[in-house]
PDB file of C-alpha atoms in Angstrom:
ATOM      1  CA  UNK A 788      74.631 278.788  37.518  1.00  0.00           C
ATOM      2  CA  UNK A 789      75.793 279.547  40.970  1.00  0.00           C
ATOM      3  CA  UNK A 790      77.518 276.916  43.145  1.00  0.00           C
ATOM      4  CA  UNK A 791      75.117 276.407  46.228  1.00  0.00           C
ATOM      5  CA  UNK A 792      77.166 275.974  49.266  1.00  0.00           C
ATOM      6  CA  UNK A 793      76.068 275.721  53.055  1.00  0.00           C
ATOM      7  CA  UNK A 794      78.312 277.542  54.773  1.00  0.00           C
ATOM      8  CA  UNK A 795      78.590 275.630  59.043  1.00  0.00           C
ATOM      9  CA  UNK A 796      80.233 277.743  61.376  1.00  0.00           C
ATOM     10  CA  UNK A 797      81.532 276.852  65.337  1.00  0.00           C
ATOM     11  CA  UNK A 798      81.059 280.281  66.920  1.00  0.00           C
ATOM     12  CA  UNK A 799      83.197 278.942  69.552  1.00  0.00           C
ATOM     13  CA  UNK A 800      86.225 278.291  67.508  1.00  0.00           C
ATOM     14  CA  UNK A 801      88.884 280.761  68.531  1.00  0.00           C
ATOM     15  CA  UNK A 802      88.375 282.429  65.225  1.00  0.00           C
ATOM     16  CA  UNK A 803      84.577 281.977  64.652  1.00  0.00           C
ATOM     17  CA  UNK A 804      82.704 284.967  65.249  1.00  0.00           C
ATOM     18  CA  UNK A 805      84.999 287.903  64.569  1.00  0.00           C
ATOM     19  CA  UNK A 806      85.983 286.023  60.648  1.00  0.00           C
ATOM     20  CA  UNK A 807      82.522 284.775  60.092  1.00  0.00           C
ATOM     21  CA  UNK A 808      81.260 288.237  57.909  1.00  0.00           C
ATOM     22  CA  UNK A 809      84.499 288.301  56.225  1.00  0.00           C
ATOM     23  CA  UNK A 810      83.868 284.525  55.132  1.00  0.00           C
ATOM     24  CA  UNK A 811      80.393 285.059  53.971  1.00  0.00           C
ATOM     25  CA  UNK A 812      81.208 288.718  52.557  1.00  0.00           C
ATOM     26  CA  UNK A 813      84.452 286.773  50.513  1.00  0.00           C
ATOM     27  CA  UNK A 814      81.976 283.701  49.230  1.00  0.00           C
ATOM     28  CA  UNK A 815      79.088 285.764  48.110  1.00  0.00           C
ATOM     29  CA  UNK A 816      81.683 288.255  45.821  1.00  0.00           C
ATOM     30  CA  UNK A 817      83.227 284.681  44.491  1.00  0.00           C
ATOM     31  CA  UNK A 818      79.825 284.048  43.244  1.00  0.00           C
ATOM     32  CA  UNK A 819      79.164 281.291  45.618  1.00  0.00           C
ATOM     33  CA  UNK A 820      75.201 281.243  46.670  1.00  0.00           C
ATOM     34  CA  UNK A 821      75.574 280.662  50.618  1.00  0.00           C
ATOM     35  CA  UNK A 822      72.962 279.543  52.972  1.00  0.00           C
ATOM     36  CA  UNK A 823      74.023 279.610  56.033  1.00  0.00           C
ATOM     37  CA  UNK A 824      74.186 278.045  59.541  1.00  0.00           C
ATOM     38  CA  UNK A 825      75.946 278.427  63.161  1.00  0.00           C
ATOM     39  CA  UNK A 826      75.805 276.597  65.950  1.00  0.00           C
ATOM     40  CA  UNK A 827      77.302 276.425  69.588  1.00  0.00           C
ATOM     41  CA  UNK A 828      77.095 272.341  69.824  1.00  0.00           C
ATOM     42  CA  UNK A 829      78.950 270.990  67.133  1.00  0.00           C
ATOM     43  CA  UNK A 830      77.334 267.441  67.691  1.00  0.00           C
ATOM     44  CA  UNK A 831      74.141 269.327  65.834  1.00  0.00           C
ATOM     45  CA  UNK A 832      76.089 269.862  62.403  1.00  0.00           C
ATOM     46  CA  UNK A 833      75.397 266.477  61.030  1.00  0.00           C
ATOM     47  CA  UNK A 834      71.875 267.347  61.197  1.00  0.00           C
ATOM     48  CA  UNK A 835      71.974 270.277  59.621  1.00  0.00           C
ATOM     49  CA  UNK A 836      74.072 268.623  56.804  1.00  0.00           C
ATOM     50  CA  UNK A 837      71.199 265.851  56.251  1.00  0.00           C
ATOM     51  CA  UNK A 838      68.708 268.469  56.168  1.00  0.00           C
ATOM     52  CA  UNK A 839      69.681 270.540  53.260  1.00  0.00           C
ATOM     53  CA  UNK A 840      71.650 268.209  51.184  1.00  0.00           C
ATOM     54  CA  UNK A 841      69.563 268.202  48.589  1.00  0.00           C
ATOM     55  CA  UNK A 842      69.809 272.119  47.943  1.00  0.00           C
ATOM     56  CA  UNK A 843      72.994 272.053  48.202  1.00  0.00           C
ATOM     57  CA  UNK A 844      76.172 271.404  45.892  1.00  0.00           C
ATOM     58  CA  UNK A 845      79.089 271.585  48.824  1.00  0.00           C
ATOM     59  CA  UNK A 846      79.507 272.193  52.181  1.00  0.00           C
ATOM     60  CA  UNK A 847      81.764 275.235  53.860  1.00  0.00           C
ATOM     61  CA  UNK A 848      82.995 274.417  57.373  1.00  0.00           C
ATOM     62  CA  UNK A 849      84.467 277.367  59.526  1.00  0.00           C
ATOM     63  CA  UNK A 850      86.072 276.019  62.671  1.00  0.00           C
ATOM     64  CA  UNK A 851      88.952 273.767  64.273  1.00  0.00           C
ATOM     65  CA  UNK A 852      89.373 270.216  63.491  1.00  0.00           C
ATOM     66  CA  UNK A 853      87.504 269.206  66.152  1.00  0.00           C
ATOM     67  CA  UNK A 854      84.728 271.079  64.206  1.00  0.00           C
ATOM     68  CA  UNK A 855      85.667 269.185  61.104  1.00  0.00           C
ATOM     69  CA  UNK A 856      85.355 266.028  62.426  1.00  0.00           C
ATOM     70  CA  UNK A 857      81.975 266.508  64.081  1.00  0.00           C
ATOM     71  CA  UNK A 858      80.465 266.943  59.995  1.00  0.00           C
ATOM     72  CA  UNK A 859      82.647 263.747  59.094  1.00  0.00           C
ATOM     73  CA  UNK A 860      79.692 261.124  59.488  1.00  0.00           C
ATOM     74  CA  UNK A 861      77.430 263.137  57.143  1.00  0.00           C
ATOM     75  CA  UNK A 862      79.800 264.222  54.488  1.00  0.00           C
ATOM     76  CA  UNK A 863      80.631 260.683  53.946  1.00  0.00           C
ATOM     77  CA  UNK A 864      77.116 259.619  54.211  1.00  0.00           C
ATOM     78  CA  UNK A 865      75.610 262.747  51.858  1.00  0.00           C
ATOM     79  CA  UNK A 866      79.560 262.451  49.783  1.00  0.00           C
ATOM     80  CA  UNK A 867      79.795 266.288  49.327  1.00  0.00           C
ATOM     81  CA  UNK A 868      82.300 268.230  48.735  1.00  0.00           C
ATOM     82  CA  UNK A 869      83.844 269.479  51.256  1.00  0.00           C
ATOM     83  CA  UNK A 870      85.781 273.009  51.803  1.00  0.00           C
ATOM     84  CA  UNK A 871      87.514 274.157  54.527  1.00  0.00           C
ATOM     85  CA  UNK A 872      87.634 277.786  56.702  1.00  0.00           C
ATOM     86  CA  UNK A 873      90.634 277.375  59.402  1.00  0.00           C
ATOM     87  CA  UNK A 874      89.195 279.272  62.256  1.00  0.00           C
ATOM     88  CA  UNK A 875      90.372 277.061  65.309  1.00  0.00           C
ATOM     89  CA  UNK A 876      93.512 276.534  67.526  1.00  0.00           C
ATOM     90  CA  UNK A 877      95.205 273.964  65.566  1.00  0.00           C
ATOM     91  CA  UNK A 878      93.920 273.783  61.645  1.00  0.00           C
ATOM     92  CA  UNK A 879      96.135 270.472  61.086  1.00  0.00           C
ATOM     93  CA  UNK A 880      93.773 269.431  58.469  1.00  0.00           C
ATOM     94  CA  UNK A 881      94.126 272.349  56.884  1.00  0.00           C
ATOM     95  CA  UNK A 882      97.763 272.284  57.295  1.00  0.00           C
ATOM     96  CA  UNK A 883      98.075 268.896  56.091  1.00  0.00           C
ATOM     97  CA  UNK A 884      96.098 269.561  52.793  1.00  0.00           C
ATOM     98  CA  UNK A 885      98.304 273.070  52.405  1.00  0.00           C
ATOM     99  CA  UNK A 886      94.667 275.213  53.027  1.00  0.00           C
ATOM    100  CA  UNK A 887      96.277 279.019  54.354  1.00  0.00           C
ATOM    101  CA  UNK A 888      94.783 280.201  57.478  1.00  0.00           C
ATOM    102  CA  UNK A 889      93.848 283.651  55.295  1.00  0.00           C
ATOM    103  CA  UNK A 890      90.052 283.985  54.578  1.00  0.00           C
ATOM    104  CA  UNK A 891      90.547 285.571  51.462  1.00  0.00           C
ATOM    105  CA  UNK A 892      92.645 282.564  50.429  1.00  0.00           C
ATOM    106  CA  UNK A 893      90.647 280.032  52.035  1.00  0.00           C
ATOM    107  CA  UNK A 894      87.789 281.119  50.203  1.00  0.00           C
ATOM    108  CA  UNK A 895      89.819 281.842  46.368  1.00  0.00           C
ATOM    109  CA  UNK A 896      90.253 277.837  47.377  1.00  0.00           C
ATOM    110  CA  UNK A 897      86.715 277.117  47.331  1.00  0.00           C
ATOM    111  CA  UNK A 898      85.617 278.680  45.194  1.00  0.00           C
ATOM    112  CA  UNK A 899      88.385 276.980  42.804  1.00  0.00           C
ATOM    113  CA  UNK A 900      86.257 273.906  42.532  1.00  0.00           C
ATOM    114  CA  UNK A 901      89.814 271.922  42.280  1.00  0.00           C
ATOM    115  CA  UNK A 902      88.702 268.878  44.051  1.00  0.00           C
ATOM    116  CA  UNK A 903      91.200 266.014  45.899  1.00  0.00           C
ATOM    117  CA  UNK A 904      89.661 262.509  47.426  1.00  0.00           C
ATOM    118  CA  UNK A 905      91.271 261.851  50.502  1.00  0.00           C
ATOM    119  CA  UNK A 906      91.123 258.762  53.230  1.00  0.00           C
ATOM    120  CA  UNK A 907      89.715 258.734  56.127  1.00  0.00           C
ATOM    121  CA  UNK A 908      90.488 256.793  59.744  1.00  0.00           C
ATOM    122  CA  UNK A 909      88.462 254.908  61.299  1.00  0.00           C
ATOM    123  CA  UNK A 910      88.197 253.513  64.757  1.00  0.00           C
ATOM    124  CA  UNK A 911      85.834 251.388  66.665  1.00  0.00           C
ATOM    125  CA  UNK A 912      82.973 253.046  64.038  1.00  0.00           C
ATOM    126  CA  UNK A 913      84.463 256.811  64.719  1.00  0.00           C
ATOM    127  CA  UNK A 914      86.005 258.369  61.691  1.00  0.00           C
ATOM    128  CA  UNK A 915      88.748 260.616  62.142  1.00  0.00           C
ATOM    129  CA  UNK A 916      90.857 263.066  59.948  1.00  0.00           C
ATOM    130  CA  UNK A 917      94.415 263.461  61.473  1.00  0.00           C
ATOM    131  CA  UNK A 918      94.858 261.478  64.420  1.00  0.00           C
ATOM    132  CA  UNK A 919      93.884 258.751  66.513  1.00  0.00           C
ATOM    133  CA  UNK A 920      96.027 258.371  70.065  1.00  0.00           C
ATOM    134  CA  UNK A 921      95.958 257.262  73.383  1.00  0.00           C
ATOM    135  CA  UNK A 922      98.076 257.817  76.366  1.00  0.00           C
ATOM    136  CA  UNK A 923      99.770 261.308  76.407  1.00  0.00           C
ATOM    137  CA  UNK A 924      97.649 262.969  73.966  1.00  0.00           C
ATOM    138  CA  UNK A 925      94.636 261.799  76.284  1.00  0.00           C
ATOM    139  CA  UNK A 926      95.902 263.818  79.150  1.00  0.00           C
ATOM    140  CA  UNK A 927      96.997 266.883  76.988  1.00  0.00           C
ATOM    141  CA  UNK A 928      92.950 267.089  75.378  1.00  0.00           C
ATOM    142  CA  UNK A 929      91.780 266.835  78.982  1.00  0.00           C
ATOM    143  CA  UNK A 930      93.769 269.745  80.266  1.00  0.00           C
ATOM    144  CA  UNK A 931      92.752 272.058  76.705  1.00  0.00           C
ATOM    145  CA  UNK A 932      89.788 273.756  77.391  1.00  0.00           C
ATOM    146  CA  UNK A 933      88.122 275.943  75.258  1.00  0.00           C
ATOM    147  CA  UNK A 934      88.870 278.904  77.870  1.00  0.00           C
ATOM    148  CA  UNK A 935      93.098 278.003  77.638  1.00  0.00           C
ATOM    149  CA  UNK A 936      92.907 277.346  73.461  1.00  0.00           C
ATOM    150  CA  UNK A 937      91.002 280.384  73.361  1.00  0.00           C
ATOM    151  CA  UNK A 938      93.429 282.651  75.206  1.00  0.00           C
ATOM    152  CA  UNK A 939      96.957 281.158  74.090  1.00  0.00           C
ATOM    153  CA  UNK A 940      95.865 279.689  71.060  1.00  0.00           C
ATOM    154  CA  UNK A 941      98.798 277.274  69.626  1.00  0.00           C
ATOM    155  CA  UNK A 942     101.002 277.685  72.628  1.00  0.00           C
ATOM    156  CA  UNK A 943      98.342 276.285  74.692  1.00  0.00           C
ATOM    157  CA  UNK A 944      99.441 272.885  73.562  1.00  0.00           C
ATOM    158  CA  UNK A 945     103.165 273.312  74.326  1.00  0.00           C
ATOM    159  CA  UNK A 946     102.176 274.699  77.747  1.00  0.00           C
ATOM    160  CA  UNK A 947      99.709 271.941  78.591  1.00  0.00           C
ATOM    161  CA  UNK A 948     102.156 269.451  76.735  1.00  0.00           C
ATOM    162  CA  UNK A 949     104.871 270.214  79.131  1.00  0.00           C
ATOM    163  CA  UNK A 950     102.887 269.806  82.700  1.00  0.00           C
ATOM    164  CA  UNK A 951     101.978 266.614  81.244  1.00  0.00           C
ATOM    165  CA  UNK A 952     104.732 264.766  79.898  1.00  0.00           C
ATOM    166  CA  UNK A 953     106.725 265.163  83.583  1.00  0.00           C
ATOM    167  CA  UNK A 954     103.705 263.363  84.778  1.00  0.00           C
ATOM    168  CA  UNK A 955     103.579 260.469  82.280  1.00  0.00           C
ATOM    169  CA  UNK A 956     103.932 257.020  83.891  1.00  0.00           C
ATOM    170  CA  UNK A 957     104.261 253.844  80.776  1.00  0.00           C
ATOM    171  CA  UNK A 958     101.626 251.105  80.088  1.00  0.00           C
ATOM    172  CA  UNK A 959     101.724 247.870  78.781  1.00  0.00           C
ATOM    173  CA  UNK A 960      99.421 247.619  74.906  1.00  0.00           C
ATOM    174  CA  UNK A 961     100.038 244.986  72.440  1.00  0.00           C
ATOM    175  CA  UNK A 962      99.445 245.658  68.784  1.00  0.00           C
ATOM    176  CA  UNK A 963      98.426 243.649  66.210  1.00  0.00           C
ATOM    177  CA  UNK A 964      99.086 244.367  62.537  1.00  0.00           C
ATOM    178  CA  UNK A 965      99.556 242.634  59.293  1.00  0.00           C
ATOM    179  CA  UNK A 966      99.902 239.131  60.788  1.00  0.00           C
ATOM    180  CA  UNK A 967     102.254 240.370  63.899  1.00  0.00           C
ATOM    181  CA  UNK A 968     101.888 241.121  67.404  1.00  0.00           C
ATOM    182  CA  UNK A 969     104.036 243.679  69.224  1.00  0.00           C
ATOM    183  CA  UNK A 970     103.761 243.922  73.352  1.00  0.00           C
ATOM    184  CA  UNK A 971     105.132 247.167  74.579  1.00  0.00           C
ATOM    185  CA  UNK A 972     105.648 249.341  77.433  1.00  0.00           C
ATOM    186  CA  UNK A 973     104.756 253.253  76.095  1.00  0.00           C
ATOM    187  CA  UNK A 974     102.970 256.271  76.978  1.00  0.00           C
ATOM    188  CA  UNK A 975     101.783 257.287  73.768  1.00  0.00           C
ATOM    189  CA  UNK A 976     100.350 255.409  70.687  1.00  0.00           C
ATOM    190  CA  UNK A 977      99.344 257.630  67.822  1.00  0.00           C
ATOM    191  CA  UNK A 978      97.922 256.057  64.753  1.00  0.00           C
ATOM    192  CA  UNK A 979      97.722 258.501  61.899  1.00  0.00           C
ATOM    193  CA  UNK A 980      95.458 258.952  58.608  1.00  0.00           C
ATOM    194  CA  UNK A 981      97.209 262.321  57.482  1.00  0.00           C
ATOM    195  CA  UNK A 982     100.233 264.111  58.333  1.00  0.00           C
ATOM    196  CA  UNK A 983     100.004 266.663  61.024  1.00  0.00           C
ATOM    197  CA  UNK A 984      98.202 266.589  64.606  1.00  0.00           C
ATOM    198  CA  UNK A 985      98.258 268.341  67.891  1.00  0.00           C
ATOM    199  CA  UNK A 986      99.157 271.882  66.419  1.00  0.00           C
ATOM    200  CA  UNK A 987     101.704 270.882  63.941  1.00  0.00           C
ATOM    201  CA  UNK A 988     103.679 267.896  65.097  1.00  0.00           C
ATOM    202  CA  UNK A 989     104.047 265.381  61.992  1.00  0.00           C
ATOM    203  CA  UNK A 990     103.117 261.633  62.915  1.00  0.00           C
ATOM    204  CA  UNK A 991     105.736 260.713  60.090  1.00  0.00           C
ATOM    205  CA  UNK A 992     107.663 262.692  57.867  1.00  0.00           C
ATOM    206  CA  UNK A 993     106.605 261.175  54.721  1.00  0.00           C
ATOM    207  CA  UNK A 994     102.964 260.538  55.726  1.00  0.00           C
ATOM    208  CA  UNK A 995      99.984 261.747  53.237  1.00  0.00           C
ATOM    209  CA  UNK A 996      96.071 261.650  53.685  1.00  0.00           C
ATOM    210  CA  UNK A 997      95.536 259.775  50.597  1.00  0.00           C
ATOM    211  CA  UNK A 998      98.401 256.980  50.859  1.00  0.00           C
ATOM    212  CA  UNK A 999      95.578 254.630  51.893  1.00  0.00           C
ATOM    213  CA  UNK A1000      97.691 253.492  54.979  1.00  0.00           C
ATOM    214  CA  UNK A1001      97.546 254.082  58.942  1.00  0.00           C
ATOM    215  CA  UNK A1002     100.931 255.236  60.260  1.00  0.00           C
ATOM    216  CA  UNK A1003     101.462 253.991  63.633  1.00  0.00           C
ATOM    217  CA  UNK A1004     104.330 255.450  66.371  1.00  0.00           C
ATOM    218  CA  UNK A1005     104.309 254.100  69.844  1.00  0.00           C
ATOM    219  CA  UNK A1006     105.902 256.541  71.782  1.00  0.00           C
ATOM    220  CA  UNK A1007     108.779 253.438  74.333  1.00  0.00           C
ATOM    221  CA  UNK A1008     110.521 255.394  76.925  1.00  0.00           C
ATOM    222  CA  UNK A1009     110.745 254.828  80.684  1.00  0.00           C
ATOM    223  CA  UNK A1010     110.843 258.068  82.146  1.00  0.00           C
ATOM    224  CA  UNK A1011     109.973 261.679  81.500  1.00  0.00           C
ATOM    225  CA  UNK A1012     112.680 263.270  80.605  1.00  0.00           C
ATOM    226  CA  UNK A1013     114.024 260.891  77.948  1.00  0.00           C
ATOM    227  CA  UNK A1014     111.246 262.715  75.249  1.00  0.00           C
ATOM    228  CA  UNK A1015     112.999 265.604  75.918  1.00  0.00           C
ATOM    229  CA  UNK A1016     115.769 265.217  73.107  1.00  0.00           C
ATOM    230  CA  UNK A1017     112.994 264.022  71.209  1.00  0.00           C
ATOM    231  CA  UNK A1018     111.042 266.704  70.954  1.00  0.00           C
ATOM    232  CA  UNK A1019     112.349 268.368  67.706  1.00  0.00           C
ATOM    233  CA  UNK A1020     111.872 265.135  65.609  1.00  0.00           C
ATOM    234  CA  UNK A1021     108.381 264.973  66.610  1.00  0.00           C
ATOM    235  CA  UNK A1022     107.551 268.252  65.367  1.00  0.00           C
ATOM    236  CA  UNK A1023     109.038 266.993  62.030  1.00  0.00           C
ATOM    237  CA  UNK A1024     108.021 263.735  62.152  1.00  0.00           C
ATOM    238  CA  UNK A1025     112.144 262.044  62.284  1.00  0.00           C
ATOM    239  CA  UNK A1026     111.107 260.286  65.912  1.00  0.00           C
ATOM    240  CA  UNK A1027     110.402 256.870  64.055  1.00  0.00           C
ATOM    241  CA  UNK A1028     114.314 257.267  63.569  1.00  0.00           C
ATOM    242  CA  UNK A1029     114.801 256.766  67.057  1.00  0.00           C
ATOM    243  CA  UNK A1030     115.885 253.196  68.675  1.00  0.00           C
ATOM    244  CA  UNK A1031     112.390 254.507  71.845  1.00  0.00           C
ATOM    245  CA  UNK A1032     109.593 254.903  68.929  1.00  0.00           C
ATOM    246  CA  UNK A1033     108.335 251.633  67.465  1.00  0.00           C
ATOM    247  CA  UNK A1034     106.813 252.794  64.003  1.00  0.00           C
ATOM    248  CA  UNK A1035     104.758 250.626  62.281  1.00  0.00           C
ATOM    249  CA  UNK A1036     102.352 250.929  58.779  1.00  0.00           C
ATOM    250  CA  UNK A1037      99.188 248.983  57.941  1.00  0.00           C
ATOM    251  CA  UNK A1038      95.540 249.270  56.609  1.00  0.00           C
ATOM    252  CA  UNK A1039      94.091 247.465  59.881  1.00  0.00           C
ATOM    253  CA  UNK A1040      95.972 247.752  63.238  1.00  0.00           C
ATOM    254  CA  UNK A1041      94.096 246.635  66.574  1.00  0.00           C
ATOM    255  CA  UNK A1042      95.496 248.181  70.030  1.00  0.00           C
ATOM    256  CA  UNK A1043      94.384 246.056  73.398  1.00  0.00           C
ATOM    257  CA  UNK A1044      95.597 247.119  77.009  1.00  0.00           C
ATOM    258  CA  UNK A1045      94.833 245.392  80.162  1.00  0.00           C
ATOM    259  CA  UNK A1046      92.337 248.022  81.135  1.00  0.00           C
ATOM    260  CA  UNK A1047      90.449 250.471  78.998  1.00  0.00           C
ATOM    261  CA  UNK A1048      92.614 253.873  77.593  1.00  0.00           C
ATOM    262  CA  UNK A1049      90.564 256.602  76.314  1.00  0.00           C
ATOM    263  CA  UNK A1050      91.382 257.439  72.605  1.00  0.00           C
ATOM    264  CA  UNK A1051      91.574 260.788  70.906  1.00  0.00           C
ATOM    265  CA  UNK A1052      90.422 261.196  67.416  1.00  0.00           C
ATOM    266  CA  UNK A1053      91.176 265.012  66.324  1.00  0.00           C
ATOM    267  CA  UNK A1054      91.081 266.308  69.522  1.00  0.00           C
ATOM    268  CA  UNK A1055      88.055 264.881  71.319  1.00  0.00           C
ATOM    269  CA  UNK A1056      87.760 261.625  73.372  1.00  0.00           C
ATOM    270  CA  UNK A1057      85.400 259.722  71.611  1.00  0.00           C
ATOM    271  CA  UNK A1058      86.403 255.755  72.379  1.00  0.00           C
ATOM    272  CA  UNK A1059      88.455 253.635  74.092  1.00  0.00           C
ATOM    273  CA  UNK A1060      90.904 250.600  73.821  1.00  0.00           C
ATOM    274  CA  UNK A1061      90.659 247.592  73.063  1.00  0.00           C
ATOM    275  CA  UNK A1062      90.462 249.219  69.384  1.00  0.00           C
ATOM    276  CA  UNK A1063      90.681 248.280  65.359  1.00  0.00           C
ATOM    277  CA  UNK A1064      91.702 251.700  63.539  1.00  0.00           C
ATOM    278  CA  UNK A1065      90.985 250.949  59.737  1.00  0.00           C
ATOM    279  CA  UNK A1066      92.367 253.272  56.876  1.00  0.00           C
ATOM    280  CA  UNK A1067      88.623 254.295  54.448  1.00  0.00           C
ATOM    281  CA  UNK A1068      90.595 255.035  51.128  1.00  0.00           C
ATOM    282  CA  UNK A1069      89.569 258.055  48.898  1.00  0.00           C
ATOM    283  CA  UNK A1070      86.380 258.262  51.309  1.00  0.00           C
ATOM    284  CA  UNK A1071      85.566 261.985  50.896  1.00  0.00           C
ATOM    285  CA  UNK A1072      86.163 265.007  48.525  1.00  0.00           C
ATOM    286  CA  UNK A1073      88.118 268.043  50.003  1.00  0.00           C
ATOM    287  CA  UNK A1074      88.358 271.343  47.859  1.00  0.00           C
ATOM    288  CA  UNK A1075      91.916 271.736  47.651  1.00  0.00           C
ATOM    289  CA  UNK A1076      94.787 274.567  46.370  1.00  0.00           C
ATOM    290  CA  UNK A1077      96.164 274.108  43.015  1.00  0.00           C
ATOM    291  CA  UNK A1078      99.572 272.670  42.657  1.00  0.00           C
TER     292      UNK A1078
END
């Protein structure tokens, strides 16, 4: 019997339309029955989720992680399987859980059936996948639009990274976890559920999305050209070796700051501070590579 799938694509991820026959062309000769779906406003995948979930054994999403995270809600409500087509900007999910960015390869995964539960964040009631940050990363979504991912693809983040850090001005948070309180002065606090964000950067070097704990890094430097030097250890995820990053583990961690931040879960602004991030343990079911 045929594995039904429902195959959601984001036209507008940078990869969505031209890879979208080779997907379905790749499935259907795996022997996966597709039905199929695209959409222009991700907020309407969850819908289309609920509707045919019970015709359905899994669901295929094409896009970013931005994508990803817009089907979160209903995958953990509906608790399908989940597999994974990396057609955006970034694909740090997909990076984190070792998913190629090849179709043909994505789709040999799928259709694999090898199956891995991973956790989920969560933050003011707003899962998330990879990251959840305020401060810098704020500033760096705000200047990404879909027309500058689009036409630099992952060098858009380096490029809008850079105008922003020589901007950057501190702010005062204090964090709460495991019984302590921390007050700081920092311009970026990232709290992490799996390994990679922001186009490849590591929130810690050891981190994994089913560890069933947050990893925290607040980013404590006075001016903007001290995260200069830094810069290489954030890509790999050493920073928390550095006496300017506080890093910090727990299942619960609440963030307040004397006026409201905006916070960034997988690349869209969905909440703001004061916030409890919570680590879901073995929430969902990802079709993953074999080892």
């Amino acid at each position: 019997m045929s594995v039904r799938a429902l195959l959601l694509v984001n036209r507008h991820a940078r990869q969505g339309q031209e890879r979208y026959q080779q997907a379905m062309s790749c499935l259907t000769q795996l022997g996966l029955k597709i039905t199929t779906e695209s959409t222009d406003n991700p907020t309407e995948l969850p819908a289309l989720i609920r509707r045919y979930h019970k015709e359905i054994d899994l669901v295929i999403v094409g896009g970013g992680d931005g994508t990803l995270n817009a089907t979160v809600e209903a995958i953990v409500d509906t608790q399908l399987p989940l597999g994974i087509l990396p057609l955006g900007t970034a694909n740090d999910l997909a990076r984190t859980l070792g998913i190629p960015n090849s179709i043909p390869q994505a789709c040999q995964i799928i259709a694999s059936g090898k199956l891995r539960r991973i956790d989920l964040g969560w933050v003011n009631g707003k899962y998330f996948f990879n990251v959840a940050s305020l401060g810098l990363s704020v500033k760096i979504t705000q200047g990404l639009t879909k027309e500058i991912k689009r036409r630099w693809g992952i060098f858009a983040y380096a490029a809008i990274a850079l105008q922003v850090i020589w901007k950057s001005r501190p702010f005062h948070a204090e964090i709460k976890v495991n019984g302590e309180s921390f007050l700081v002065k920092t311009v970026q606090i990232a709290v992490g559920n799996g390994r990679y964000y922001g186009g490849g950067m590591a929130v810690v070097h050891d981190a994994a999305i089913d560890d069933e704990r947050l990893d925290l890094y607040s980013l404590e430097i006075d001016h903007w050209w001290q995260i200069i030097p830094l810069l290489p250890s954030i890509r790999q995820g050493r920073h928390i070796d550095w006496a300017s990053v506080r890093a910090i583990q727990g299942q619960e961690i609440t963030v307040y700051t004397r006026k409201p931040h905006s916070i960034n879960t997988d690349g869209e602004i969905t909440t703001h501070t004061p916030a409890v991030f919570r680590v879901i343990p073995k929430a969902i079911a990802v079709l993953v590579p074999e080892l």
